[in-house]
CSV table of C-alpha atoms and ligand atoms in Angstrom, one decimal:
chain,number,residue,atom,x,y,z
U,1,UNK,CA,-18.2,13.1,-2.0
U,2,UNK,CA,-19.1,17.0,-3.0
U,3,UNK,CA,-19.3,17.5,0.3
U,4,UNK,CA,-16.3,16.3,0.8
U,5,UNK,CA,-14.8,18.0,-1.6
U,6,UNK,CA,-16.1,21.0,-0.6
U,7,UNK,CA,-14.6,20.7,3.6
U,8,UNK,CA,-11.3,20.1,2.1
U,9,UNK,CA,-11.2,23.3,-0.7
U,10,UNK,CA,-12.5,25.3,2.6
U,11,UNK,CA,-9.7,24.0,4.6
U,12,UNK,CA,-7.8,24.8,1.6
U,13,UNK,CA,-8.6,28.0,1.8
U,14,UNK,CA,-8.1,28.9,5.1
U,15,UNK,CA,-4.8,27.6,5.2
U,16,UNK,CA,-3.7,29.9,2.2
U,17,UNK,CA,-5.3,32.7,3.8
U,18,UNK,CA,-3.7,32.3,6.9
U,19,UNK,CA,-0.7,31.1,5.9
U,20,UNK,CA,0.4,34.0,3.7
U,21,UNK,CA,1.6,35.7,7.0
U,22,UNK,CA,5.8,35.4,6.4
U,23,UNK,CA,6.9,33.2,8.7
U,24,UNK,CA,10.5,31.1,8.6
U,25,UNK,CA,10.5,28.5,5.9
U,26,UNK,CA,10.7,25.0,6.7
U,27,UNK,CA,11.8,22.1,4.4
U,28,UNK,CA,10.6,18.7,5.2
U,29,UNK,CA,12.2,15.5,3.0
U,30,UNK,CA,9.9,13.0,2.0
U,31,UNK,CA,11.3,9.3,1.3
U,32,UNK,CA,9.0,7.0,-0.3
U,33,UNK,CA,9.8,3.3,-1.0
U,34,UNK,CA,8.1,2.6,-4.8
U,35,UNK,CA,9.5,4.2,-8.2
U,36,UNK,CA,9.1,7.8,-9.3
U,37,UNK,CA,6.7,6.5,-12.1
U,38,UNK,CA,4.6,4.6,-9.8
U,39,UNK,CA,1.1,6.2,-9.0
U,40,UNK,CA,1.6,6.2,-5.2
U,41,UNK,CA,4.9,8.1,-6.0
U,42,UNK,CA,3.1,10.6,-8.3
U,43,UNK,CA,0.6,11.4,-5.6
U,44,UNK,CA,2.9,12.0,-3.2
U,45,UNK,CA,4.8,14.2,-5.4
U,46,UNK,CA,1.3,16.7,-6.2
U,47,UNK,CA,0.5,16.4,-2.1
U,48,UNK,CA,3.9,17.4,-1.7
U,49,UNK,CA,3.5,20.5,-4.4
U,50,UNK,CA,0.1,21.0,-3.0
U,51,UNK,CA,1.3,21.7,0.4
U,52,UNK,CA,4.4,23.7,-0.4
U,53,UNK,CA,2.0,26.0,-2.6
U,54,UNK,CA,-0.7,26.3,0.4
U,55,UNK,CA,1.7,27.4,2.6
U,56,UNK,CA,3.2,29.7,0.6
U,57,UNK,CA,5.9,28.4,0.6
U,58,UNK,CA,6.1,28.6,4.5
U,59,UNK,CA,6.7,24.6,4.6
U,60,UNK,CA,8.3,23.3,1.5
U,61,UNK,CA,7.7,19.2,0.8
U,62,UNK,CA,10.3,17.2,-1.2
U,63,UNK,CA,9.6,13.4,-2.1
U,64,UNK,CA,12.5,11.3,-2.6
U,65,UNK,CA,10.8,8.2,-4.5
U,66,UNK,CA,12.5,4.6,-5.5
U,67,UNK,CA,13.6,4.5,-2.0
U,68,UNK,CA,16.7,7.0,-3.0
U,69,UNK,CA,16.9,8.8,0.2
U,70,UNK,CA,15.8,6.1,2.6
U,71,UNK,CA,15.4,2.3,1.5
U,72,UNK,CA,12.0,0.9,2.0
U,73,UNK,CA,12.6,-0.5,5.0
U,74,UNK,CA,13.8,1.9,7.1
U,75,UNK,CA,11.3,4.3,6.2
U,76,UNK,CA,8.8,4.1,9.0
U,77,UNK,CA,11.6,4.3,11.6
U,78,UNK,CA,13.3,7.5,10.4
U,79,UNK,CA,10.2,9.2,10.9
U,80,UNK,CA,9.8,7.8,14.1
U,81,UNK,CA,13.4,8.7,15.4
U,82,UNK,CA,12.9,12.2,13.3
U,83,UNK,CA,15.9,11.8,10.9
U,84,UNK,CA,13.3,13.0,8.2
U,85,UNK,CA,9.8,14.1,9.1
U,86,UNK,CA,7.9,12.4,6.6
U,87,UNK,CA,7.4,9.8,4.3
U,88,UNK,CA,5.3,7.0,2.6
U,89,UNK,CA,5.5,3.1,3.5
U,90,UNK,CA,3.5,-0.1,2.6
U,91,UNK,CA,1.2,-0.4,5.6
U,92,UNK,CA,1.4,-4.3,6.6
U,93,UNK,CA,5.1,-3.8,5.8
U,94,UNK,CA,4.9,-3.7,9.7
U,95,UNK,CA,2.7,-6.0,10.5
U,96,UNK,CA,5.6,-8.1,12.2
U,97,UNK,CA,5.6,-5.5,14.9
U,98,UNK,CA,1.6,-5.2,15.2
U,99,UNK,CA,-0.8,-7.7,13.5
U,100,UNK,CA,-2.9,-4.9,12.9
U,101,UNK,CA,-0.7,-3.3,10.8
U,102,UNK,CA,-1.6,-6.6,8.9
U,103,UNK,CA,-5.4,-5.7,8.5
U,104,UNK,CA,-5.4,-5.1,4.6
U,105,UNK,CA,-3.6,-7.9,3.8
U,106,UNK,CA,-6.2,-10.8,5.1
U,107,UNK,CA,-7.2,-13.1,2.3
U,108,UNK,CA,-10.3,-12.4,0.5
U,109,UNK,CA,-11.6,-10.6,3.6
U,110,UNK,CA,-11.9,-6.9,1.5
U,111,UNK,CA,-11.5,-8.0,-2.2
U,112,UNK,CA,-12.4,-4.9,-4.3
U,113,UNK,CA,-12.0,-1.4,-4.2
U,114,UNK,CA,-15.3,-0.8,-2.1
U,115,UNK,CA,-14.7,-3.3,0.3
U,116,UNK,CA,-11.2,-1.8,0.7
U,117,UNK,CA,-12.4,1.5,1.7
U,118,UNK,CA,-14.6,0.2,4.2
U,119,UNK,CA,-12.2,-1.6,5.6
U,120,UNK,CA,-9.7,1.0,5.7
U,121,UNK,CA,-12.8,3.3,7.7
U,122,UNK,CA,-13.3,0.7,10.1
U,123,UNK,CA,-8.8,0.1,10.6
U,124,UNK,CA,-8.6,3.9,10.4
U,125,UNK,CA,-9.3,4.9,14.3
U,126,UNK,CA,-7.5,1.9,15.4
U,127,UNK,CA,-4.6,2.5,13.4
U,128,UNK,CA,-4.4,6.3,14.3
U,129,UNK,CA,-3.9,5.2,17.8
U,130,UNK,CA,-1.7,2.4,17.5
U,131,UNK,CA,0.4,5.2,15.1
U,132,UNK,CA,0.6,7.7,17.6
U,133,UNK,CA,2.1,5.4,20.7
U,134,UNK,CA,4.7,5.2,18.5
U,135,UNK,CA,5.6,8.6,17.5
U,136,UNK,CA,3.6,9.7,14.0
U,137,UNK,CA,0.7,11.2,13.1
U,138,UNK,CA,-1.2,9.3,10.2
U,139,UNK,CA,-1.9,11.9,7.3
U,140,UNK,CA,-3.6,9.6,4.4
U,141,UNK,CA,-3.9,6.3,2.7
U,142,UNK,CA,-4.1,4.6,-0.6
U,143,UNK,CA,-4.4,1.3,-1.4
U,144,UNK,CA,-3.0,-0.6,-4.1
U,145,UNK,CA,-5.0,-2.6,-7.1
U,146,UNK,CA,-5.9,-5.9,-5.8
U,147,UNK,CA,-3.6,-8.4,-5.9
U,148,UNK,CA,-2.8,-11.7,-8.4
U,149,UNK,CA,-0.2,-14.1,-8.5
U,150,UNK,CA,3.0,-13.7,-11.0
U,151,UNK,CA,4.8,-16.7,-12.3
U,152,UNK,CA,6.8,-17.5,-14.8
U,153,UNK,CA,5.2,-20.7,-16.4
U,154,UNK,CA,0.9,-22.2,-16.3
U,155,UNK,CA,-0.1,-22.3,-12.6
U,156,UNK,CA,-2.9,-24.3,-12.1
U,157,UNK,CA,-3.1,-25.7,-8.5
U,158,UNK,CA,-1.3,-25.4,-6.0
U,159,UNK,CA,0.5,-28.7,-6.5
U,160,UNK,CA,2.3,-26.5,-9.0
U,161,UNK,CA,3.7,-24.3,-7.0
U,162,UNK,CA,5.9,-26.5,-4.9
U,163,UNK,CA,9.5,-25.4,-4.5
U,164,UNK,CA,9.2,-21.9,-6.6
U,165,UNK,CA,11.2,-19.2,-4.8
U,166,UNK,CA,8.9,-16.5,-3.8
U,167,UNK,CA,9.2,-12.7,-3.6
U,168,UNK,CA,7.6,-11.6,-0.5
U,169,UNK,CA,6.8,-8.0,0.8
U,170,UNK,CA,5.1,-8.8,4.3
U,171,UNK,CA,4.6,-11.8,6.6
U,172,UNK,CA,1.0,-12.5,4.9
U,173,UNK,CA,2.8,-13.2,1.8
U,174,UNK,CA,5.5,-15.2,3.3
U,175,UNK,CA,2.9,-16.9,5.2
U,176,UNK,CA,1.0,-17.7,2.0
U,177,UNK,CA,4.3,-18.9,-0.4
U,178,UNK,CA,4.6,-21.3,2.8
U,179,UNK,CA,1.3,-22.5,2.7
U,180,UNK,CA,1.9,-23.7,-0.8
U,181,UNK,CA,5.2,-25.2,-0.4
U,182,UNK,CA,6.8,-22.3,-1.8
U,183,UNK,CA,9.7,-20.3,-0.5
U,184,UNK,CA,9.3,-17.2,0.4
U,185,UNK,CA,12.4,-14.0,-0.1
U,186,UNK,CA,11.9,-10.7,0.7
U,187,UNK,CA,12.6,-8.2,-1.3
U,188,UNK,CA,11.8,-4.5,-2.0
U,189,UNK,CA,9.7,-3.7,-5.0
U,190,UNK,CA,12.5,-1.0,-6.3
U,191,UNK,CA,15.3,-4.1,-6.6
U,192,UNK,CA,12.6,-7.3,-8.0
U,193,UNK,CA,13.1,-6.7,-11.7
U,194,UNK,CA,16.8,-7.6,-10.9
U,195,UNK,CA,15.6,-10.6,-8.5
U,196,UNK,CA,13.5,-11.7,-11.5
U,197,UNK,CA,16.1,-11.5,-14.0
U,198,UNK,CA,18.7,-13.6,-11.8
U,199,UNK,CA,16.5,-16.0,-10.8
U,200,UNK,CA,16.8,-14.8,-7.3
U,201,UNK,CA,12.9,-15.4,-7.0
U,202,UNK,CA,10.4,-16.8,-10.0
U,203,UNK,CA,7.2,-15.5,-8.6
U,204,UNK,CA,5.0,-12.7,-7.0
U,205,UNK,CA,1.7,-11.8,-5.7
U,206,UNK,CA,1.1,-8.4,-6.8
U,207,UNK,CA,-0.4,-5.8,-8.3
U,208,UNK,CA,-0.6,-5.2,-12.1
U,209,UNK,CA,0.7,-1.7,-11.6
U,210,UNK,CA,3.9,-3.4,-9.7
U,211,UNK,CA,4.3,-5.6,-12.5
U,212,UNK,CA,3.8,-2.9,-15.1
U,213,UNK,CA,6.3,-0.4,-13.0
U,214,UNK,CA,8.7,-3.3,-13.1
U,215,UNK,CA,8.9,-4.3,-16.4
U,216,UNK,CA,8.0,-7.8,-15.2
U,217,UNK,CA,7.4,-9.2,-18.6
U,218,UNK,CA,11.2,-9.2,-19.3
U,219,UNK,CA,11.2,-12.2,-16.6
U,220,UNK,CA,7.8,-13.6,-15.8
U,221,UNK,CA,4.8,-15.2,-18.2
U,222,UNK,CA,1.7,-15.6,-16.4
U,223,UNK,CA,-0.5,-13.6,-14.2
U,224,UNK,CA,-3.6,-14.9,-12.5
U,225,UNK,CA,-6.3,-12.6,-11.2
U,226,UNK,CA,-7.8,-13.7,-8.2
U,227,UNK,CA,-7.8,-10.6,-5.7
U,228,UNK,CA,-6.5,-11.6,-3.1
U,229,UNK,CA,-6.4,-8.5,-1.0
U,230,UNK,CA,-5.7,-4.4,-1.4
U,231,UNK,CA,-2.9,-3.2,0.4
U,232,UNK,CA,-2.4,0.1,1.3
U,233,UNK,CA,0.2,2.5,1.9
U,234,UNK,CA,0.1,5.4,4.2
U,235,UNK,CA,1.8,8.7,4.7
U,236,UNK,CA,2.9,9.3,8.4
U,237,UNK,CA,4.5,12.4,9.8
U,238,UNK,CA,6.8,12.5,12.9
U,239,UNK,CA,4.8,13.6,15.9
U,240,UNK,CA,7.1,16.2,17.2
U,241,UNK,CA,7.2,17.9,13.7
U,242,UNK,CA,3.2,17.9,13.1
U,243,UNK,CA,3.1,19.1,16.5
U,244,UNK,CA,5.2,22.0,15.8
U,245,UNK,CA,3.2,23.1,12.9
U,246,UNK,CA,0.7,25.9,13.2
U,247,UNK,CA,-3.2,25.6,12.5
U,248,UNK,CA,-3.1,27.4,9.6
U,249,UNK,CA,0.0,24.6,8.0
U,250,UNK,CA,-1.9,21.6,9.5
U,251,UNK,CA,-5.3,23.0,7.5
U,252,UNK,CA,-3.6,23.1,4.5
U,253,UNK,CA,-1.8,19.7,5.5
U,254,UNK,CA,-4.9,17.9,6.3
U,255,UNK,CA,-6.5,19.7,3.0
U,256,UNK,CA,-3.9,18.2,0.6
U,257,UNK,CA,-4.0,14.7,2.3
U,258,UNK,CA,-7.5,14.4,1.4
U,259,UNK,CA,-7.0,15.5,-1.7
U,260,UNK,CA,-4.2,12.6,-2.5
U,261,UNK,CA,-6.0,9.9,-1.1
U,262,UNK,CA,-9.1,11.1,-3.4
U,263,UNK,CA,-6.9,11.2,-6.5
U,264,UNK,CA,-4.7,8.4,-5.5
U,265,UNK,CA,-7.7,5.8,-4.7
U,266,UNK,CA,-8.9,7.3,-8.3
U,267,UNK,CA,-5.9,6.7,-9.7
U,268,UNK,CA,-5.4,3.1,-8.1
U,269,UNK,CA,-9.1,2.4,-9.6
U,270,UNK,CA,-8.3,3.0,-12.9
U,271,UNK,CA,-4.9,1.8,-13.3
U,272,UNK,CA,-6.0,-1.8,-12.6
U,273,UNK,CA,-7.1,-2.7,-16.3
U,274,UNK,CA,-4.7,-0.2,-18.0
U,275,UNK,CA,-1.5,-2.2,-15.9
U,276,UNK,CA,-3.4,-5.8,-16.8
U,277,UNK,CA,-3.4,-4.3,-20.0
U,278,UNK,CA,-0.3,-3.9,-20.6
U,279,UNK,CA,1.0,-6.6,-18.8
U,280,UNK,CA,-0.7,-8.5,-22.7
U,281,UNK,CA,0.2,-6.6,-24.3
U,282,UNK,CA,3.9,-7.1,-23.5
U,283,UNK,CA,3.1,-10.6,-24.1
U,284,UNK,CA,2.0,-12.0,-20.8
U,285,UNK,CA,-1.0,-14.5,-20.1
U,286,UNK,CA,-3.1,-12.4,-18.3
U,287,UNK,CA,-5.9,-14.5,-16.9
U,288,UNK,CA,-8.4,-15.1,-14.1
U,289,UNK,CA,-7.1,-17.8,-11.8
U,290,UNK,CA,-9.1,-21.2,-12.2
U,291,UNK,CA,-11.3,-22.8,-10.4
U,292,UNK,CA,-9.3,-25.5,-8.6
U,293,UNK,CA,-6.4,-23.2,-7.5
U,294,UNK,CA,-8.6,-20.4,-6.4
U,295,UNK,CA,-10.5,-22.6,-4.2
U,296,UNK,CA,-6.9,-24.1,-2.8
U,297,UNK,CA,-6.1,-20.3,-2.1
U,298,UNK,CA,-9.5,-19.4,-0.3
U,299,UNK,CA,-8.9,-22.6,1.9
U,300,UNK,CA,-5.3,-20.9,3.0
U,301,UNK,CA,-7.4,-17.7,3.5
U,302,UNK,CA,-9.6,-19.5,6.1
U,303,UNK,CA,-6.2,-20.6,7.6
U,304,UNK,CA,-4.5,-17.0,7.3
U,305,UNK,CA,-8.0,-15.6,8.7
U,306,UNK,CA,-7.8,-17.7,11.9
U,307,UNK,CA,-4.2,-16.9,12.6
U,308,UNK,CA,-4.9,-13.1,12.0
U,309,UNK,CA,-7.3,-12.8,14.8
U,310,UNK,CA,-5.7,-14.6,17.0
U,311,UNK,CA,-2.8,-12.5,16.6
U,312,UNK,CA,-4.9,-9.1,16.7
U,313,UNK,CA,-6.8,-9.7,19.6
U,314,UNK,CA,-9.5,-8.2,20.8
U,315,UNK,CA,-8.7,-5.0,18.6
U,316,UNK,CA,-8.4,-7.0,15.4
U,317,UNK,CA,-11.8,-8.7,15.9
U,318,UNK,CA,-13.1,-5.2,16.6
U,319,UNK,CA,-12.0,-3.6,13.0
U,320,UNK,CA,-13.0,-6.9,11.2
U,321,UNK,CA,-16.8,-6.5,13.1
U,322,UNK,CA,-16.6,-3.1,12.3
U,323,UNK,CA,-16.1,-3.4,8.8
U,324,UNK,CA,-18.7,-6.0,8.6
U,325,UNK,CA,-21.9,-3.6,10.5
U,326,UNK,CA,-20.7,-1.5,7.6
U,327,UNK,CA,-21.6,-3.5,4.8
S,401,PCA,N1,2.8,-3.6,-5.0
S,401,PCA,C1,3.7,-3.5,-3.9
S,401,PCA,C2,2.8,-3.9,-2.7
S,401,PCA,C3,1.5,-4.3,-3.3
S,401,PCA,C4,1.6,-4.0,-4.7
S,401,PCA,O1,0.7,-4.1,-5.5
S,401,PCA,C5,4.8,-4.4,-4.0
S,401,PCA,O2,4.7,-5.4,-4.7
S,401,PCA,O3,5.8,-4.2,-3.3
């Protein structure tokens, strides 16, 4: 870690040093899909400050959270087709296009923070390349707490979730409302506290820092720990517009993005109990799942496993063995 520390101040450094030669400013917009409060958001925002101040102002960042400037959805391909030249998306938000975009989202295959990081070290050269045939340079990741299940009365098996409309945010998750008979709706994390409040959807699996962000409590009752997965978002750049950086801007670049997934995987960490936290506080049963549901949910992992690497291929059952040599 010091040492890593110590590659990214250097490559700091350079940058600034290099970069103080005046050159014509550039400004970039960054559109990011989660809140301006959320933790992903406020890393974005200090890479974003980090990298207009290492450049001296050369190659000026602004994030446009809550999905303000671009909705959620859309991010990935305005980068792509270089309306803006950055931006932040939920990773397996694309897994519809590429299973592998789907790697951090496989039931109970990378269930804690550790794991996670593993995981996303044995993903990361796949994902690089599958990034770049389309366009965008991957800059840094961070993943999200692990995730629970949000409902809005006692959940004990899955017999009891028949028939509750479910907000989805990839195909795992629609997959998984399916395989408990629920039904699944997709919907950005910037419009659920209005889903919730309508009745538009009665349940989630989440995060406790999504729930927290959203104010969940004004709608929903229970939450039941049983980390399902870590999902991750990324921060892509458009090819053509890293490309036309120079060494001493991509130095400071690639120094700031190490920097935010550092303090961003830091922040993630220690969010978990302070969001759960509050989720009780605000008057929600906050609970570990029990034993019967929890081993309904690992069978549909099993299931969602299986269908995972037959979708991925030969390249999915390469990241999964990967990950596994690490342990
Ligand atoms: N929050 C995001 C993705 C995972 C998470 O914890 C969301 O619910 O959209």
């Amino acid at each position: 870690m010091l040492k890593n520390k110590i590659s990214v101040l250097a490559a700091l450094a350079t940058g600034i040093v290099l970069g103080a030669t005046p050159g014509t400013a550039e400004k970039w917009d960054m559109p990011m899909a989660y809140s301006a409060t959320n933790f992903h958001s406020a890393t974005g925002a200090e890479f974003a400050q980090c990298v207009t101040t290492g450049t001296g102002g050369d190659l000026e960042i602004v994030t446009h959270p809550g999905g303000s400037l671009i909705s959620g959805n859309d991010i990935k391909r305005a980068i792509q087709t270089g309306q803006v030249q950055i931006g932040e998306r939920l990773l397996s938000a694309h897994q519809n296009e590429n299973a592998l975009f789907g790697f951090d989202s496989i039931p109970f295959l990378a269930t804690s923070f550790e794991d996670a990081a593993r995981l996303w070290e044995a993903a990361k050269p796949e994902l690089s390349n599958l990034l770049q045939s389309q366009n965008l340079h991957l800059l840094y990741s961070v993943p999200w707490p692990p995730q629970g299940l949000y409902f809005k009365k006692e959940v004990n098996s899955v017999a009891d979730m028949e028939g509750i409309k479910f907000r989805s945010y990839n195909t795992a998750t629609a997959r998984l409302a399916e395989l408990s008979g629920m039904i699944p709706i997709q919907i950005e994390a910037a419009e659920i506290s209005q889903a919730f409040a309508t009745g538009v959807a009665e349940s989630m699996i989440s995060s406790g820092s999504t729930g927290y962000d959203r104010k969940v409590w004004e709608s929903l009752t229970h939450f039941y720990a049983v980390d399902a997965w870590l999902p991750r978002n990324y921060v892509m750049v458009n090819q053509g517009a890293w490309d036309s950086l120079s060494d001493s801007s991509k130095s400071v670049i690639n120094g700031c993005a190490s920097l935010a997934e550092y303090a961003g995987t830091w922040r993630a960490i220690h969010y978990t109990e302070f969001t759960l936290g509050e989720l009780a506080k605000n008057g929600m049963v906050v609970q570990r799942a029990g034993e019967t549901l929890q081993e309904e949910l690992r069978e549909f992992g099993v299931i969602m496993t299986d269908e995972w690497l037959e979708n991925s291929g030969e390249t999915g059952s390469a990241v999964v063995d990967a990950f596994h040599s690490m342990k």
